[in-house]
Each structure stands twice: as C-alpha cells, then as structure tokens.
PDB file of C-alpha atoms in Angstrom:
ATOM      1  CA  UNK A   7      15.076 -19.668  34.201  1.00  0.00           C
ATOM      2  CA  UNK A   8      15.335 -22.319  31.697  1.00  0.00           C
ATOM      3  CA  UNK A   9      16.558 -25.398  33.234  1.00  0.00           C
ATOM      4  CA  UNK A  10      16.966 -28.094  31.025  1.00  0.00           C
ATOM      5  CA  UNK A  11      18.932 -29.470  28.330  1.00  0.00           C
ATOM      6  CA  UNK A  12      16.143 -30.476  25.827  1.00  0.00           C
ATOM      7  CA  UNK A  13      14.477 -28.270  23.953  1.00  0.00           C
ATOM      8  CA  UNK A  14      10.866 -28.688  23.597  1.00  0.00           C
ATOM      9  CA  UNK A  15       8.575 -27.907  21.077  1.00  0.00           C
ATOM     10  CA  UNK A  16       4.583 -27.239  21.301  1.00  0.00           C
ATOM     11  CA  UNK A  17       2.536 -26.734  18.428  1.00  0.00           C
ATOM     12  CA  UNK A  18      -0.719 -24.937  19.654  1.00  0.00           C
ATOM     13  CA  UNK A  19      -3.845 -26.501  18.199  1.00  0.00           C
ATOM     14  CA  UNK A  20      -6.460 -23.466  17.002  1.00  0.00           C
ATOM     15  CA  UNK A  21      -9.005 -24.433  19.650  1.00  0.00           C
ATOM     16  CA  UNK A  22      -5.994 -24.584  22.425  1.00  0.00           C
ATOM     17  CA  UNK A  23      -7.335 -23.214  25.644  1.00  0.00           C
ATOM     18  CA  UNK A  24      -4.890 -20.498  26.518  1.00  0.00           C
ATOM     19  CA  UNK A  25      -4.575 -17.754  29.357  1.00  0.00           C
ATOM     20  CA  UNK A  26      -2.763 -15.090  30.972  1.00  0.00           C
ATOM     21  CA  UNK A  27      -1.428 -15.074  34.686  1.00  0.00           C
ATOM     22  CA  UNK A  28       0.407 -12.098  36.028  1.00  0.00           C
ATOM     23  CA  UNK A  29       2.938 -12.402  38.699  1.00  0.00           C
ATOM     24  CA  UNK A  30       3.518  -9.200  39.973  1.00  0.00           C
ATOM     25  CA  UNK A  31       6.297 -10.485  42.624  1.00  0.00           C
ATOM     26  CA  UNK A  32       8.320 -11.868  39.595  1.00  0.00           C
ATOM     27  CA  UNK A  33       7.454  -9.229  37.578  1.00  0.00           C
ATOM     28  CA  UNK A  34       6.345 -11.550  34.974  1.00  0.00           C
ATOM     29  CA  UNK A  35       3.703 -12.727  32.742  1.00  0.00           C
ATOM     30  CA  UNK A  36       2.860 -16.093  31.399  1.00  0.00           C
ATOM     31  CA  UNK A  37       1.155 -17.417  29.048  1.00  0.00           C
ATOM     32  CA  UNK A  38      -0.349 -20.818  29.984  1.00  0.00           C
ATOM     33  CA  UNK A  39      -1.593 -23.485  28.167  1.00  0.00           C
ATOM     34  CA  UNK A  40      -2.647 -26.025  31.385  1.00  0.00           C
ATOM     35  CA  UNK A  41      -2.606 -29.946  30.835  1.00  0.00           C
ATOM     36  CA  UNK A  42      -5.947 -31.248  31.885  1.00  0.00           C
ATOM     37  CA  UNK A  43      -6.612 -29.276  28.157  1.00  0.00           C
ATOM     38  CA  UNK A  44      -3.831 -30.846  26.524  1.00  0.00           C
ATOM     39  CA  UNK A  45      -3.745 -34.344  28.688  1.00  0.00           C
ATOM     40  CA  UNK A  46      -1.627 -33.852  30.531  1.00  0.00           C
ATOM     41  CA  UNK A  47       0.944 -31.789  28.721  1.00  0.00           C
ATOM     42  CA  UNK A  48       0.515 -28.218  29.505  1.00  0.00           C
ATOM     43  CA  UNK A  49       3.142 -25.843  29.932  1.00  0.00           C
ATOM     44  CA  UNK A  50       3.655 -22.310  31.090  1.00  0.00           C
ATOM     45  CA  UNK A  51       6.478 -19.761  29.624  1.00  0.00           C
ATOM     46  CA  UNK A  52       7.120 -16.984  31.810  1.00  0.00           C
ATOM     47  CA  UNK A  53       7.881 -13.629  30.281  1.00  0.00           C
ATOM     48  CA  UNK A  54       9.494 -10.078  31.671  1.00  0.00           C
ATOM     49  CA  UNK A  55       9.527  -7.118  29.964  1.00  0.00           C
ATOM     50  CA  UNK A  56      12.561  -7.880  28.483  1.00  0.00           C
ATOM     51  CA  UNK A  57      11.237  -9.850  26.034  1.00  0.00           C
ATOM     52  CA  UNK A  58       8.271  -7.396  24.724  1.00  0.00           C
ATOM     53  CA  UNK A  59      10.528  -6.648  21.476  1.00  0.00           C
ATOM     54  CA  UNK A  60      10.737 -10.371  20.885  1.00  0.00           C
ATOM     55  CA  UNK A  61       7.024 -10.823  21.500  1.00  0.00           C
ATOM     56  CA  UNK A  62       6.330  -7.933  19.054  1.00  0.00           C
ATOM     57  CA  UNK A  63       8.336  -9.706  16.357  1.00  0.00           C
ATOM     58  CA  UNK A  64       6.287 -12.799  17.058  1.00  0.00           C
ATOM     59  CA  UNK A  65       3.421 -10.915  16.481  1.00  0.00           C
ATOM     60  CA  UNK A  66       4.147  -9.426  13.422  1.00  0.00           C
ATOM     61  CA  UNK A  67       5.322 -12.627  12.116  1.00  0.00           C
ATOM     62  CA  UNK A  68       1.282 -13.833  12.710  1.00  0.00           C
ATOM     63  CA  UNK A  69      -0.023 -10.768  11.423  1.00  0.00           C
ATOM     64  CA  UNK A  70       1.767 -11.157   8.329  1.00  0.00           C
ATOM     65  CA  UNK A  71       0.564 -15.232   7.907  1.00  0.00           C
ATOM     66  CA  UNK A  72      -2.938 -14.044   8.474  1.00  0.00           C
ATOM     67  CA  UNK A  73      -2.887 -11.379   6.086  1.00  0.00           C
ATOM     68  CA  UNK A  74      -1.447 -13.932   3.593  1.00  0.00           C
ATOM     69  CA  UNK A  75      -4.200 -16.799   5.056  1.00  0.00           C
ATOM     70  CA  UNK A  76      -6.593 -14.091   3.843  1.00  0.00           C
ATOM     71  CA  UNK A  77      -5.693 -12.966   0.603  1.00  0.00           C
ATOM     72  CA  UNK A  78      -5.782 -16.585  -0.576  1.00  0.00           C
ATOM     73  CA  UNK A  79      -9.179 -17.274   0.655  1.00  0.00           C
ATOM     74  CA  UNK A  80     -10.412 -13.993  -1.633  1.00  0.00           C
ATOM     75  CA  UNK A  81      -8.104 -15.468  -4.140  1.00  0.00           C
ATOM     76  CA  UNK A  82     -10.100 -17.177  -7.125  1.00  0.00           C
ATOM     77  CA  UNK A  83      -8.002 -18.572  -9.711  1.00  0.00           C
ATOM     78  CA  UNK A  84      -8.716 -17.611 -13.606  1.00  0.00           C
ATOM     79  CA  UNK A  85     -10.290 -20.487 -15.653  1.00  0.00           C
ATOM     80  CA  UNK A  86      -7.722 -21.266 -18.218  1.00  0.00           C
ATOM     81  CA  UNK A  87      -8.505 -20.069 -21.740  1.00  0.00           C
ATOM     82  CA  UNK A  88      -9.160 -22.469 -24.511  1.00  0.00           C
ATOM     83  CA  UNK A  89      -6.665 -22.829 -27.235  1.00  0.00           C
ATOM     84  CA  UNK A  90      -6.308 -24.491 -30.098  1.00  0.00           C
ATOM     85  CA  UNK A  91      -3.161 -26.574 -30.970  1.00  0.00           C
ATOM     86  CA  UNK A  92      -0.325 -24.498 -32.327  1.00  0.00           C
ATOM     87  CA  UNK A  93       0.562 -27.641 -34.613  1.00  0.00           C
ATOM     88  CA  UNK A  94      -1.732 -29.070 -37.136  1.00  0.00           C
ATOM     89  CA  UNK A  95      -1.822 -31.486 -39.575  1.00  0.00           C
ATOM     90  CA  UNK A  96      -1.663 -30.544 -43.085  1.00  0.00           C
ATOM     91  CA  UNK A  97      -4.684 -30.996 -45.012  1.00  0.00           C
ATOM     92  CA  UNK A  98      -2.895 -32.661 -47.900  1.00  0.00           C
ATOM     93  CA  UNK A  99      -4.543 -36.198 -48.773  1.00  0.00           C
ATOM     94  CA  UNK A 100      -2.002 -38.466 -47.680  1.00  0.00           C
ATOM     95  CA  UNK A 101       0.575 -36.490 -46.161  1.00  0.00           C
ATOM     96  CA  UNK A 102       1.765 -36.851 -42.416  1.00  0.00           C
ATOM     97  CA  UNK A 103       3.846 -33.869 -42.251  1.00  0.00           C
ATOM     98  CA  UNK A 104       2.638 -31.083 -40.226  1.00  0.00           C
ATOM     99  CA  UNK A 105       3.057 -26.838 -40.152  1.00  0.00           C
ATOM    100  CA  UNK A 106       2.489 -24.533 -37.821  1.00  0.00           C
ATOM    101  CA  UNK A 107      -0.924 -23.194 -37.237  1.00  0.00           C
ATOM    102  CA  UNK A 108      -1.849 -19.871 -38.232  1.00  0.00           C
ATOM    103  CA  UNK A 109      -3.879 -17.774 -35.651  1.00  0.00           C
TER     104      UNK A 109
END
C-alpha cells in the first residue's frame, strides 16, 4: 500500500492524541494520529494481521525503554567518599620532595 518514494518519519509527542479505527472490509487496523492535533500533519498507518509479529517486537522494544526509564528514576547515585591525597608533602623543613602517603 505504500505509495511513495520518500520515507517519512513522525516522532509522536507524549501527549499525541492517538486512536484506533478498524476496517473490517480491509481487514485492517490503523492507528491514527489526525492533523487538526498535529496542524495539519496527521497520518494514518494501516495494519493487517500480518504484521502482529512486527508490532509485538515494537512493543517489546517500549517495554524494555520503560523498564530502563524506571530503574533510573529509583536510581540514586552514591555520594562520593572523602579521601585524602595519596601524595603528601614531606614534613622536612625545607624540603620539596614528596612520598607517598601512608593510609
């Protein structure tokens, strides 16, 4: 069904208004995105049932970025500990060498 030589690419805002349509004549389903939401440049992507494995795989995909969104957000990184330098300067009066610390 796809006529036309340029591929185009929509990236769906969060707050995207989105639906379903069925066309049972077609047997078909699209998902539609209309363009009085998107001014003007909605789109609709019709689907058969032999795309459902392709659909599930998208799925997944957006299961698996969730889960990851997720984790993050519980995520708190550690405070780093304090150290103290590992080099410092010898306490000899007048000296400018240095040795290693001992911790």
């Amino acid at each position: 069904m796809l006529r036309t030589w340029t591929d185009t690419h929509y990236k769906l805002e969060d707050d995207d208004w989105l639906y379903i349509a069925t066309h049972e004549e077609q047997s078909s389903a699209s998902l539609v995105c209309p363009g009085y939401a998107r001014d003007g440049e909605g789109f609709s992507i019709h689907f058969t049932p032999a795309h459902l494995e392709t659909l599930e795989n998208l799925l997944a995909a957006l299961r698996i970025i969730k889960a990851q969104q997720e984790a993050m957000v519980d995520y708190t990184y550690p405070e780093p500990k304090q150290t103290k330098h590992l080099i410092r300067r010898s306490k000899m009066a007048g000296s400018s060498a240095t040795e290693p610390a001992t911790h």
